[in-house]
Structure formats: structure tokens, C-alpha cells
mmCIF file of C-alpha atoms and ligand atoms in Angstrom:
data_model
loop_
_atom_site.group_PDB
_atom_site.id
_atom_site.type_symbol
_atom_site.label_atom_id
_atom_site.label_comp_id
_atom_site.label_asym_id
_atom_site.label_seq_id
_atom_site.Cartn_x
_atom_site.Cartn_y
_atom_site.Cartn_z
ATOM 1 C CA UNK X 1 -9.608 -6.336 -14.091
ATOM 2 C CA UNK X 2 -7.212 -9.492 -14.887
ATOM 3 C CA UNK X 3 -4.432 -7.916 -13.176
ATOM 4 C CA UNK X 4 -3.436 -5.586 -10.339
ATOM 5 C CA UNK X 5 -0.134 -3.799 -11.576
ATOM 6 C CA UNK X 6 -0.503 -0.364 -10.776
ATOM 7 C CA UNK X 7 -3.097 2.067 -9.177
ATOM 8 C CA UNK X 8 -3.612 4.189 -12.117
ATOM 9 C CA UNK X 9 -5.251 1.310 -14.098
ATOM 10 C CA UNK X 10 -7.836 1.347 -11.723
ATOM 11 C CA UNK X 11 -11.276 3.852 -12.301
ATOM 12 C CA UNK X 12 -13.177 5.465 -9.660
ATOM 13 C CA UNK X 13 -15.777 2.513 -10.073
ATOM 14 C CA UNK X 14 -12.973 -0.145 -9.601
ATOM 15 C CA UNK X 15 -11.272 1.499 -6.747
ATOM 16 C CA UNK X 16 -14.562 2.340 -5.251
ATOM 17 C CA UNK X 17 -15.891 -1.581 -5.835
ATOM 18 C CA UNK X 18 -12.680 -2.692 -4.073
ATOM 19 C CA UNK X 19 -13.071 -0.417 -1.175
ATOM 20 C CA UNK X 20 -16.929 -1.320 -0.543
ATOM 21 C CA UNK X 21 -16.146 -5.065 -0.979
ATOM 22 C CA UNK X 22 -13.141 -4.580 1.830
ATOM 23 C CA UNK X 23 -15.711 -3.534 4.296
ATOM 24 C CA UNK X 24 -17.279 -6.451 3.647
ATOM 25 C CA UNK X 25 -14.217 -8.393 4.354
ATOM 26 C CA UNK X 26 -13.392 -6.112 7.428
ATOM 27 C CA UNK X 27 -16.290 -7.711 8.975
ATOM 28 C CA UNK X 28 -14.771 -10.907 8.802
ATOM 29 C CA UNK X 29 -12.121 -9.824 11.144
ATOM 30 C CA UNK X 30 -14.335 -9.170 13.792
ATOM 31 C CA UNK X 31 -15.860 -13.089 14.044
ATOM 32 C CA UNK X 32 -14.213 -15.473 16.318
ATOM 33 C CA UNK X 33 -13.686 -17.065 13.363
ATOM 34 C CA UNK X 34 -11.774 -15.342 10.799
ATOM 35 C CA UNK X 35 -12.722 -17.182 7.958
ATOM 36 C CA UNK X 36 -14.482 -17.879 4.714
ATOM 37 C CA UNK X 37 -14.467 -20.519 2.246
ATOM 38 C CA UNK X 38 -14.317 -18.477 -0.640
ATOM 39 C CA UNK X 39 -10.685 -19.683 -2.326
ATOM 40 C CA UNK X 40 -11.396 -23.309 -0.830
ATOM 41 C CA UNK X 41 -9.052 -24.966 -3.545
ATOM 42 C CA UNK X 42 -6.720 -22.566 -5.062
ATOM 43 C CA UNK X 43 -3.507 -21.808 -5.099
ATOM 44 C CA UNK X 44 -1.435 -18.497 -4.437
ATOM 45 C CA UNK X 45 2.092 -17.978 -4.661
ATOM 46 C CA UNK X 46 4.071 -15.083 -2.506
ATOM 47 C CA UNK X 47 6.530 -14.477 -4.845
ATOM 48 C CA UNK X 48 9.070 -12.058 -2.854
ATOM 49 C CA UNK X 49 12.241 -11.048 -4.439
ATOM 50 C CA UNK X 50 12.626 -8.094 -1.638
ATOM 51 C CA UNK X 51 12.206 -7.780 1.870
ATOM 52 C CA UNK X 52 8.799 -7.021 3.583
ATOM 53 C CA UNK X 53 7.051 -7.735 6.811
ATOM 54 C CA UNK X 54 3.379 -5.947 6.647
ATOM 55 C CA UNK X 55 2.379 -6.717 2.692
ATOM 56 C CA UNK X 56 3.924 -10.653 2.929
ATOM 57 C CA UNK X 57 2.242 -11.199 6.153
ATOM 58 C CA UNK X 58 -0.765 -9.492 5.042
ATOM 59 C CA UNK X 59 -1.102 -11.156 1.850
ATOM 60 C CA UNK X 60 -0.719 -14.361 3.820
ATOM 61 C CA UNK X 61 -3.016 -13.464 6.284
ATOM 62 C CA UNK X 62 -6.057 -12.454 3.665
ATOM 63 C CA UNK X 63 -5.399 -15.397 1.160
ATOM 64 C CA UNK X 64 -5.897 -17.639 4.412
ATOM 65 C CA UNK X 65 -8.936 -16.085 5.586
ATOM 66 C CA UNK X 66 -10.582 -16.639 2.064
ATOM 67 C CA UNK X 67 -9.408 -20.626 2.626
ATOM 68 C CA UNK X 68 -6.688 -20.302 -0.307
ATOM 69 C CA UNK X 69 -3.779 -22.943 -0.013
ATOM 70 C CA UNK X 70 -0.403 -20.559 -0.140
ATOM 71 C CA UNK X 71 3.255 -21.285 -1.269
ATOM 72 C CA UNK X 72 6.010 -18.307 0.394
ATOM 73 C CA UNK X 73 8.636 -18.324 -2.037
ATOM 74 C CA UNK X 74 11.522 -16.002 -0.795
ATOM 75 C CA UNK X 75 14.273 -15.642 -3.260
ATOM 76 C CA UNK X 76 16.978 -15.496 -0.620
ATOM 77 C CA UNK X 77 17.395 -19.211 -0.198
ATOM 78 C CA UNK X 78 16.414 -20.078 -3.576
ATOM 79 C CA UNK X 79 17.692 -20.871 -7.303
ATOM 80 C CA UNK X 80 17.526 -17.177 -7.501
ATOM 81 C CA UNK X 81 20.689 -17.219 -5.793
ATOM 82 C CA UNK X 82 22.019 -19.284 -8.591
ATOM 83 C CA UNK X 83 21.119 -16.760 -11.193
ATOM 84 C CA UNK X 84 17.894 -18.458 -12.244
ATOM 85 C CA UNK X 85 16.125 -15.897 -14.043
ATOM 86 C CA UNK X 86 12.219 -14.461 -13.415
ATOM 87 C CA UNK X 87 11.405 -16.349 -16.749
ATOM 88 C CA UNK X 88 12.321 -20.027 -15.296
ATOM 89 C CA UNK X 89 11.042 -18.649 -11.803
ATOM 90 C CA UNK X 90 7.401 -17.476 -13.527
ATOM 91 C CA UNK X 91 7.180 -20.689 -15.547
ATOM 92 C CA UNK X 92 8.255 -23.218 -12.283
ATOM 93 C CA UNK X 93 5.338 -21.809 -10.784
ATOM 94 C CA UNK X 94 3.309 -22.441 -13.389
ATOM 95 C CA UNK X 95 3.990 -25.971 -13.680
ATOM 96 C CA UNK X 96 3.047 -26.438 -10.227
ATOM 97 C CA UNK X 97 -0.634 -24.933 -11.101
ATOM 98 C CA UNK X 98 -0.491 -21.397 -9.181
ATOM 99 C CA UNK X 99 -3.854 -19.351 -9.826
ATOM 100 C CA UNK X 100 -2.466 -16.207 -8.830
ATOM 101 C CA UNK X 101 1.028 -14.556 -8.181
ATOM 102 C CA UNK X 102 1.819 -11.859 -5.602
ATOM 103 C CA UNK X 103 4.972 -10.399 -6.395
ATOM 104 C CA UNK X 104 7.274 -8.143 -4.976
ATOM 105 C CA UNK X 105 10.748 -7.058 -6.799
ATOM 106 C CA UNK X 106 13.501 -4.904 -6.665
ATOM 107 C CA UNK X 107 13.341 -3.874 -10.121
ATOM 108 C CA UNK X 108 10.247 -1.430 -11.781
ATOM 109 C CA UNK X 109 8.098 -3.226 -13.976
ATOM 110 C CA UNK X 110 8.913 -6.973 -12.898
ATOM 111 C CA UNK X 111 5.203 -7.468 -12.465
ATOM 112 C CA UNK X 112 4.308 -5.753 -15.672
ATOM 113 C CA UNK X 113 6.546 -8.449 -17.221
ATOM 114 C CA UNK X 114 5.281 -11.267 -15.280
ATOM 115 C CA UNK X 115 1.668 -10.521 -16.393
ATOM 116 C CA UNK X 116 2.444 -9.797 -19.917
ATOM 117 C CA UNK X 117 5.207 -12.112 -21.246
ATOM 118 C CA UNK X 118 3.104 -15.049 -21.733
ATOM 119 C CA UNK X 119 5.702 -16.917 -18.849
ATOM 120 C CA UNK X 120 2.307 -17.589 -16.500
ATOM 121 C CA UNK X 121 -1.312 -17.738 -17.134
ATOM 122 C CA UNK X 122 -2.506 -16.579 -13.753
ATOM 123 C CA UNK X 123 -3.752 -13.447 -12.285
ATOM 124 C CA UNK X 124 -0.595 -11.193 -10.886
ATOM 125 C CA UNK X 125 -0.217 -8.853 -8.230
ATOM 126 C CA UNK X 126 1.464 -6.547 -7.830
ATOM 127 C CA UNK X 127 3.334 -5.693 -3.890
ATOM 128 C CA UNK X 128 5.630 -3.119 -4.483
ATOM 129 C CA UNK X 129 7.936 -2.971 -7.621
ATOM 130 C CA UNK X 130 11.161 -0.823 -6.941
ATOM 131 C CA UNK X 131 10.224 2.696 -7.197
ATOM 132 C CA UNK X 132 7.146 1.931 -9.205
ATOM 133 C CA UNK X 133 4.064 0.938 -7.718
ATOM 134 C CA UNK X 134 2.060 -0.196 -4.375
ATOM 135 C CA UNK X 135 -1.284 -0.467 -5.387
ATOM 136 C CA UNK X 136 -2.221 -2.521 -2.280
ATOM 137 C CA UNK X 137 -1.160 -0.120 -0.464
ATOM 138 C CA UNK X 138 -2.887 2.824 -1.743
ATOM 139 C CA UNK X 139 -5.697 1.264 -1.742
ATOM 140 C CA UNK X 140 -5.730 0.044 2.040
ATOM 141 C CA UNK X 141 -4.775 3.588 2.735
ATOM 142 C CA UNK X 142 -7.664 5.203 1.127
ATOM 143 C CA UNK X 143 -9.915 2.737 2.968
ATOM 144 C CA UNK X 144 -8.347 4.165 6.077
ATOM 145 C CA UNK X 145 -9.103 7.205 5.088
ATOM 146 C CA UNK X 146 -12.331 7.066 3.633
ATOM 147 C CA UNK X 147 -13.772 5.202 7.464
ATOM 148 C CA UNK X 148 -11.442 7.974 9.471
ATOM 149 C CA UNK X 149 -12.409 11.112 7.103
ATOM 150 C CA UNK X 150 -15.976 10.076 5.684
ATOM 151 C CA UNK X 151 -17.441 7.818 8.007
ATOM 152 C CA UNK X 152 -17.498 3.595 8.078
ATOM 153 C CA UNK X 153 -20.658 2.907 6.923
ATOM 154 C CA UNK X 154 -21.487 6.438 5.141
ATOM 155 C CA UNK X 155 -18.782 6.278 3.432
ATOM 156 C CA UNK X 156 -20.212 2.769 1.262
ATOM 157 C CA UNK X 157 -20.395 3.822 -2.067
ATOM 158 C CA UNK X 158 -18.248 7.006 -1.533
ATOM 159 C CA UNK X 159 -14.762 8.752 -3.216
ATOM 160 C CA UNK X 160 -12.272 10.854 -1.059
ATOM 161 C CA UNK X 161 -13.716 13.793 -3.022
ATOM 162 C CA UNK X 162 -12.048 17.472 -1.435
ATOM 163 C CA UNK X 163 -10.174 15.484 1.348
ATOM 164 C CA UNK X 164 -6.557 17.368 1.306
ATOM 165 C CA UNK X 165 -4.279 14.951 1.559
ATOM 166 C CA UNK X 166 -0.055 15.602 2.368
ATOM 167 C CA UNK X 167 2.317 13.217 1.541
ATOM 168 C CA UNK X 168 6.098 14.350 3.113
ATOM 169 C CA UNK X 169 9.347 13.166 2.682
ATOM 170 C CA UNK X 170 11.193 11.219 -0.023
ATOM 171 C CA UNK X 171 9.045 11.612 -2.998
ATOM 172 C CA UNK X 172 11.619 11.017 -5.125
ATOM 173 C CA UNK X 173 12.330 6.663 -3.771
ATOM 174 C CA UNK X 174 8.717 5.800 -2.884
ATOM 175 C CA UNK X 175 6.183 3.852 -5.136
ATOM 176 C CA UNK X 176 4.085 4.332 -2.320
ATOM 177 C CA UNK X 177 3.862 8.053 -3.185
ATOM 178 C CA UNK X 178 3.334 7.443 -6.914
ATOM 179 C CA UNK X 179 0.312 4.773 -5.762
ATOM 180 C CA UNK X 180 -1.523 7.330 -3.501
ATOM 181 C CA UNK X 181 -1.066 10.424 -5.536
ATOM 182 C CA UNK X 182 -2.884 8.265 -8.770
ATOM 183 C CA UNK X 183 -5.372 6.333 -6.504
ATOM 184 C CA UNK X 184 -5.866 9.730 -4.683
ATOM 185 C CA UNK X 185 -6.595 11.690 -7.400
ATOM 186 C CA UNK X 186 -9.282 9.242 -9.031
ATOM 187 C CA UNK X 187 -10.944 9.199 -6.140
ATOM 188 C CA UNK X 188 -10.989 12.985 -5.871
ATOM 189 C CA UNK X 189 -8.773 14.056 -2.914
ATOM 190 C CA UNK X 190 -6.492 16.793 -3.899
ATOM 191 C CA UNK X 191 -2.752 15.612 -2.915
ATOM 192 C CA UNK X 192 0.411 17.777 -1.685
ATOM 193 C CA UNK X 193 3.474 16.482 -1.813
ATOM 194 C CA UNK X 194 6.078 18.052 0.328
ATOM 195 C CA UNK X 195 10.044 16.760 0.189
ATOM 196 C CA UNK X 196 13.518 18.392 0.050
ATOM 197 C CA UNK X 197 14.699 19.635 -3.551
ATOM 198 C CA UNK X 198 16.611 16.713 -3.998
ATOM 199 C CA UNK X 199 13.912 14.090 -3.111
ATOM 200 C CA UNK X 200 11.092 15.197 -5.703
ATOM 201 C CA UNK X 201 11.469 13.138 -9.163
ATOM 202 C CA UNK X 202 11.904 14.552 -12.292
ATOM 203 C CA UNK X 203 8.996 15.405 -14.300
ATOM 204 C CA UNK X 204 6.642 15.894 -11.363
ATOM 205 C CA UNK X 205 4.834 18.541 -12.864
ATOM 206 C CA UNK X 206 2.524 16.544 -14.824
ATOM 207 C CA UNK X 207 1.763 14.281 -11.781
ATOM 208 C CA UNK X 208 -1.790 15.420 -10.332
ATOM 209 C CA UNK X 209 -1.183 17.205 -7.240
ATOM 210 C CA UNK X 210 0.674 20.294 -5.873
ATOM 211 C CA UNK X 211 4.378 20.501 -4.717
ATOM 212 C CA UNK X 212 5.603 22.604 -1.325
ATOM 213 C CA UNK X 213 8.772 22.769 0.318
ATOM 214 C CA UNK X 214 6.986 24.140 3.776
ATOM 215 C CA UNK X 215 5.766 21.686 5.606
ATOM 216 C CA UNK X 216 4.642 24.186 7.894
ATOM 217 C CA UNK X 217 2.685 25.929 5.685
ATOM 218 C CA UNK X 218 0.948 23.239 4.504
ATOM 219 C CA UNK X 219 0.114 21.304 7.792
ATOM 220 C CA UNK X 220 -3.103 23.118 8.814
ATOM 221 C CA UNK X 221 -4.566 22.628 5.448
ATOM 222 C CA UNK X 222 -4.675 19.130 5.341
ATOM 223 C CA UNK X 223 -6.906 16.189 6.355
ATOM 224 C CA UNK X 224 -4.410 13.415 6.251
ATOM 225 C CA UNK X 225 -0.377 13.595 6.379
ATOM 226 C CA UNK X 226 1.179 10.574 5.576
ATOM 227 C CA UNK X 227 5.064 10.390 6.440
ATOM 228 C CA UNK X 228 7.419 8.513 4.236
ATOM 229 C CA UNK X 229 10.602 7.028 4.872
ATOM 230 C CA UNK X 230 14.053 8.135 3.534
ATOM 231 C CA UNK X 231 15.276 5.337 1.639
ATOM 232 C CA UNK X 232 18.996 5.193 2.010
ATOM 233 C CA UNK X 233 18.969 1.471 0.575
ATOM 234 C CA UNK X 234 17.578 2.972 -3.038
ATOM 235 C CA UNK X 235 19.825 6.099 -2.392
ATOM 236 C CA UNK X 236 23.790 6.961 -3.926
ATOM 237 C CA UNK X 237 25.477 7.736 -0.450
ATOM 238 C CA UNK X 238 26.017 11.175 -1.640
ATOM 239 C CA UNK X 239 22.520 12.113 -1.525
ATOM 240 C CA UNK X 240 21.561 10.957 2.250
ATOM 241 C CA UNK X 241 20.615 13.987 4.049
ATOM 242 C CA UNK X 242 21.725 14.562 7.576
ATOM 243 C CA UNK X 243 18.834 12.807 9.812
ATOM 244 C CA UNK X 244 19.381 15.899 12.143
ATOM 245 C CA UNK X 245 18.750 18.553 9.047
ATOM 246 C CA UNK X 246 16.291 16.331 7.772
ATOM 247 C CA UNK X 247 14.174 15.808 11.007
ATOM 248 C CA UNK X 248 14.089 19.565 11.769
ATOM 249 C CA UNK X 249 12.670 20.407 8.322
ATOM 250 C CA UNK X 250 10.465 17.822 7.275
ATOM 251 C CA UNK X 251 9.870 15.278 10.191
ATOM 252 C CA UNK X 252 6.588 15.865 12.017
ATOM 253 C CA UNK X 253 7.165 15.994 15.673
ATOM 254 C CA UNK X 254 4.331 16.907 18.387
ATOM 255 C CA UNK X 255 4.444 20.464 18.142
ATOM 256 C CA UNK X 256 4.065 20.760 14.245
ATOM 257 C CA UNK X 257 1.515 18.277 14.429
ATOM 258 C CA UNK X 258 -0.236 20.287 16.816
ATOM 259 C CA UNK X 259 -0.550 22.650 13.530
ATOM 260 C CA UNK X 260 -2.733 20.137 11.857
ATOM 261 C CA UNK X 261 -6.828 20.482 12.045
ATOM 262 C CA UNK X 262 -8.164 18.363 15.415
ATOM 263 C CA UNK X 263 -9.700 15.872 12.918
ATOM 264 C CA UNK X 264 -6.538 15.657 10.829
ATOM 265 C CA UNK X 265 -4.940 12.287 10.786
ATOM 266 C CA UNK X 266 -1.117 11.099 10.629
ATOM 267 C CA UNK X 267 -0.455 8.101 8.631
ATOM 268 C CA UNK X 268 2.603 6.085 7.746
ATOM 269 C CA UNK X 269 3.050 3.000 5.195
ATOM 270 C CA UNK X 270 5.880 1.652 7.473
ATOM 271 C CA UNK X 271 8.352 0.978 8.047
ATOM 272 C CA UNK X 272 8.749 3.747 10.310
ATOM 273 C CA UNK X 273 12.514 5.503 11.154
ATOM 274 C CA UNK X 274 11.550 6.911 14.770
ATOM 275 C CA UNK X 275 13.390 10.337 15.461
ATOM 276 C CA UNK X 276 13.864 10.475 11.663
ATOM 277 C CA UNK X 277 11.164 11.265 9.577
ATOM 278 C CA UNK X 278 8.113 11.061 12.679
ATOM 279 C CA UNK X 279 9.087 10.939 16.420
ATOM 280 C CA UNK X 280 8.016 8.470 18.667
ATOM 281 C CA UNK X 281 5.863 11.025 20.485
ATOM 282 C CA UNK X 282 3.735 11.246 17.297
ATOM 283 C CA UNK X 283 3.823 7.764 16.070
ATOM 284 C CA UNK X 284 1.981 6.655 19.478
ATOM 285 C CA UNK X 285 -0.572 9.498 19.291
ATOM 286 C CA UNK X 286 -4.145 8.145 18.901
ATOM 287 C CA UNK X 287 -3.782 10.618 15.536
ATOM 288 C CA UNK X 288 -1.662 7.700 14.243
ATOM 289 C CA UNK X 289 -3.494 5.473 12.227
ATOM 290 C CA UNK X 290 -0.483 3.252 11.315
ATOM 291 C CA UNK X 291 -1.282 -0.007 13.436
ATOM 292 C CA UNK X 292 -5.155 0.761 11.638
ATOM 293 C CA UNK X 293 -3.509 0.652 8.301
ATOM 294 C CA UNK X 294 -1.910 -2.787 8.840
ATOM 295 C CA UNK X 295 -5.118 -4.289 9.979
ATOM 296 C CA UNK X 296 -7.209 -2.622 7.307
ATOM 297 C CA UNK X 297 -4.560 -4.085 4.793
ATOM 298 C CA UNK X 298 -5.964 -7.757 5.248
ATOM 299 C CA UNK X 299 -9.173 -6.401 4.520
ATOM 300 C CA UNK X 300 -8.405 -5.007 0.814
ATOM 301 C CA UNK X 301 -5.915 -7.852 0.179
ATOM 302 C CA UNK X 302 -8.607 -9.929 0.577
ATOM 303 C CA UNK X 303 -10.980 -7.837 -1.437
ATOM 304 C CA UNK X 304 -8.772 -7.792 -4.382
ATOM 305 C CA UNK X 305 -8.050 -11.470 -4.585
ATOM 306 C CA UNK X 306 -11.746 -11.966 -4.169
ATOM 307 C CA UNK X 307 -12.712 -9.778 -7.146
ATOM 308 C CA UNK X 308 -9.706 -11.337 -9.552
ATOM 309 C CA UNK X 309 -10.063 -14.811 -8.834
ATOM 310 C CA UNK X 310 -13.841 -14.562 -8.590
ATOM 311 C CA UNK X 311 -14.143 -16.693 -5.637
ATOM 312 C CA UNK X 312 -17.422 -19.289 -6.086
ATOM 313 C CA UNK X 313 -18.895 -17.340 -2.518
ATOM 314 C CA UNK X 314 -20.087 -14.144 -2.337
ATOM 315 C CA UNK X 315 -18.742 -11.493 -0.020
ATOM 316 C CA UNK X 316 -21.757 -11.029 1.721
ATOM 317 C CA UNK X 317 -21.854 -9.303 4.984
ATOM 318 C CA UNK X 318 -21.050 -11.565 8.690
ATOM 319 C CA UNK X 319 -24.531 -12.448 9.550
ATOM 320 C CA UNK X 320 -25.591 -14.232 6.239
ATOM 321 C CA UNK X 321 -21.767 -15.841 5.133
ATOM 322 C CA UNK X 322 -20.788 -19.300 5.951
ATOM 323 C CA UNK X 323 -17.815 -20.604 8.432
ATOM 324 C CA UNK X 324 -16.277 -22.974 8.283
HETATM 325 N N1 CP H 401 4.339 -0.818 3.700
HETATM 326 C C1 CP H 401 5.092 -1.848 3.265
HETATM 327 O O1 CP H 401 5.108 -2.187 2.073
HETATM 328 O O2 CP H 401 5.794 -2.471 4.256
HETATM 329 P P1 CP H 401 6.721 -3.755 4.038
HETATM 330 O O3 CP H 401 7.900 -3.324 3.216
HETATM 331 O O4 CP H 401 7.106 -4.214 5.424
HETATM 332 O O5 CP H 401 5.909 -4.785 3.302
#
């Protein structure tokens, strides 16, 4: 793996390598000191062409832990402002000898472009492309998963195999839906996707899960429900659906989540819309693993810059790794 672009490029073996290796990293979190030397040396550039909070600060976070030096570029408040293109952007970078590129963009496919046009020699990653992709954050999400649903330590080595997992709300906006429901389905879960008529895409019969329009219905049969936001900012005005109509029929509130199996989790990528799509009531339920998904984000961050700059340390668990 040169690249992390989208979850579907990854195999059971690959997504299963980068979950094992996380725990690894996990344990790092736990030490006083939250560090290794492992990037001691290199170079990473945040290249952010949208707003975030959790993946920049995560990626931040996990490229510090593994010693990297790390550049923030925002492109509000930069030539990007002046119309300099991704092209001049990429290759700026590259002059200043970055070895790897997180990137976030507006625009589907950016880091496709970035790590195939020649403009950069370095490793990319991907952090959310418009409507595209996530693959960071499928990934941390099946690691929250896999230690809720299979176990921390028994589940080294394991897939999500027959975990039912529902994924409600606007289908149709979210890359992070597209990320879980391939990452999900290599790894063996069997996915639901539940949204209004107008918020499932086009074609989404030949994605690899089921499609419901009762949430109801589906609630006690499922392991993990992860809520997604609405998404005015990607939507045509004419398609925002009333948050009261909305809420009723496909927000999860305490009594419908009082249909879901006592082990069942709730998750949610954030950022969350209280009152819209989850209530406040179930958002600060210990059945909320949101606040877990942010720390366990650090973790696979830093397992997947680990395994693509093939840092000169091994991951190997707290007690034998050096501090610094
Ligand atoms: N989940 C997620 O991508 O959040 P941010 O937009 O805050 O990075």
C-alpha cells in the first residue's frame, strides 16, 4: 500500500493489519508519555482545503506521537485564495521535501489526483474528499467496533464477520457512508443503510448492503447504529428536509434506542446536530461511543502512517518500545 485513497482498495489482510497495528498504537496513549520515535525526521503536510476539527487534530495528534515534524497548511489564508491551483499547491510542497500528504478537499477525487499526477512523490492520504471517501474514518470506526462488539484483545487478528451494522440518515452526502459500507463489507459485517427517499444515491443497488426506510424495523436487529448528519452545506436548498419531519422519522431519540439489543452500540462520525439527527439524551448515553471514536482515531492515524512511511521502529507493544 503506497497510498491511502479510498477504503475499498484495502483487503481484509490490509484492513485487518491496520487494525491490529492500531492496538498497538492505542497502547501508546495510555503511557505518561505519549510518544515514540518512530517518524523522528520526517515531514508531513496537513493539507486542508475544507473545514475539520476531529481528522486535522487527529492527524496532528498521531503524526506527533510517532515524533514526525508537521506543516498545517489551511487554504483559507493562503495562495489558494488567489486562485493558485492544487498543481502549484502539490508541487510547493514538494519542493520543501514533504514525505507524506494528508489531504482533505471539497471536490471527489482531489486525492486520487494528487497521488497519481506525477505533481508529488510522497505517500498521500486521503481525509475526506467531498462525497467520496473517509477511509480514516472507517477504519477508526471498525476498530471501535471490533474492541466494543468482539472484544480488545480477542479481537487481534479478527474481521467484523456477522456484526449487523445500521448506518441512518443522509446516505446520499456522506463519504463516510460510502467508507464504512466498503470497509464493512470486507471485513464481513453485513450493513443497512436506512435514509429518506431523497437521501439514498443513485445506483445504490450494487453497493453491498441492504436498504430500509424503517428505522424502526430495523433497530432491534442491529449491533451498531451509526447516525449521520444532514448535510445542508452539500445540499440545493430545495432538498433540506424539515428538522422536525426529519427528527421524528429517522433521528434516534431514547425511546427508539431503547429498541436496540442491550449490547447494541450508537455511534456518530461527528459532527453531531443535537435534536436533529440524535438527541442529546442519546448522544450522552454510555451507548455512545462517539468521544471513543475520536480517541481511537489517533490510534489508526498513527497506524496508517506507520505502515506507509515504514517508520525505522517497530510498533511493538508499551513494555518493550522506547521513549523518548
Ligand atoms: N468526522 C470528521 O471527519 O469530522 P471533522 O469534519 O471534524 O474532521
Amino acid at each position: 500500500m503506497r497510498h491511502l485513497i479510498s477504503a475499498a482498495d484495502l483487503t481484509r489482510d490490509d484492513a485487518v493489519l491496520i487494525l491490529d497495528t492500531a492496538e498497538e498504537m492505542a497502547r501508546v496513549a495510555d503511557r505518561p508519555i505519549k510518544k515514540l520515535p518512530t517518524l523522528r525526521g520526517r515531514t508531513i503536510c496537513n493539507l486542508f482545503f475544507e473545514d475539520s476539527t476531529r481528522t486535522r487534530i487527529s492527524f496532528e495528534a498521531a503524526e506527533k506521537r510517532l515524533s514526525a515534524d508537521v506543516i498545517n497548511f489551511a487554504a483559507k489564508g493562503s495562495s489558494v485564495s488567489k486562485g493558485e491551483s492544487l498543481k502549484d499547491t502539490a508541487q510547493t510542497l514538494e519542493a520543501m521535501g514533504v514525505d507524506a500528504v494528508v489531504i482533505r478537499h471539497s471536490a471527489s477525487g482531489a486525492p486520487y489526483r494528487l497521488a497519481t499526477s506525477g505533481w508529488i512523490d510522497a505517500p498521500v492520504i486521503n481525509a475526506g474528499d467531498g462525497t467520496h471517501q473517509h477511509p480514516t474514518q472507517a477504519l477508526l470506526d471498525a476498530f471501535t467496533m471490533r474492541r466494543r462488539l468482539v472484544g480488545r484483545d480477542a479481537g487481534l487478528g479478527k474481521d467484523l464477520a456477522g456484526k449487523r451494522v445500521t448506518l441512518v440518515g443522509d446516505v446520499l452526502h456522506s463519504r463516510v457512508a460510502r467508507s464504512n459500507v466498503d470497509l464493512l463489507h470486507t471485513l464481513g459485517a453485513e450493513v443497512t443503510l436506512v435514509a429518506p427517499p431523497t437521501l439514498v444515491p443513485v445506483g445504490v443497488e450494487s453497493w453491498p448492503c441492504e436498504v430500509s426506510y424503517d428505522l424502526d424495523n430495523v433497530l432491534p436487529k442491529s449491533d451498531a447504529v451509526m447516525m449521520l448528519r444532514v448535510q445542508r452545506e452539500r445540499m440545493n436548498a430545495a432538498f433540506f428536509p424539515t428538522e422536525r419531519e426529519y427528527s421524528r422519522r429517522y433521528g434516534l431519540d431514547g425511546q427508539r434506542m431503547a429498541r436496540m439489543p442491550e449490547h447494541a452500540i450508537v455511534m456518530h462520525p461527528g459532527p453531531m446536530v443535537r435534536g436533529m439527527e440524535i438527541t442529546a439524551e442519546v448522544a450522552d448515553s454510555d451507548r455512545c461511543t462517539v468521544v471513543e471514536q475520536v480517541a481511537n482515531g489517533v490510534s489508526i492515524r498513527m497506524a496508517v502512517l506507520y505502515l506507509l512511511l515504514g517508520g525505522s521502529e517497530p510498533a511493538a507493544p508499551a513494555t518493550t518500545t522506547r521513549t523518548e
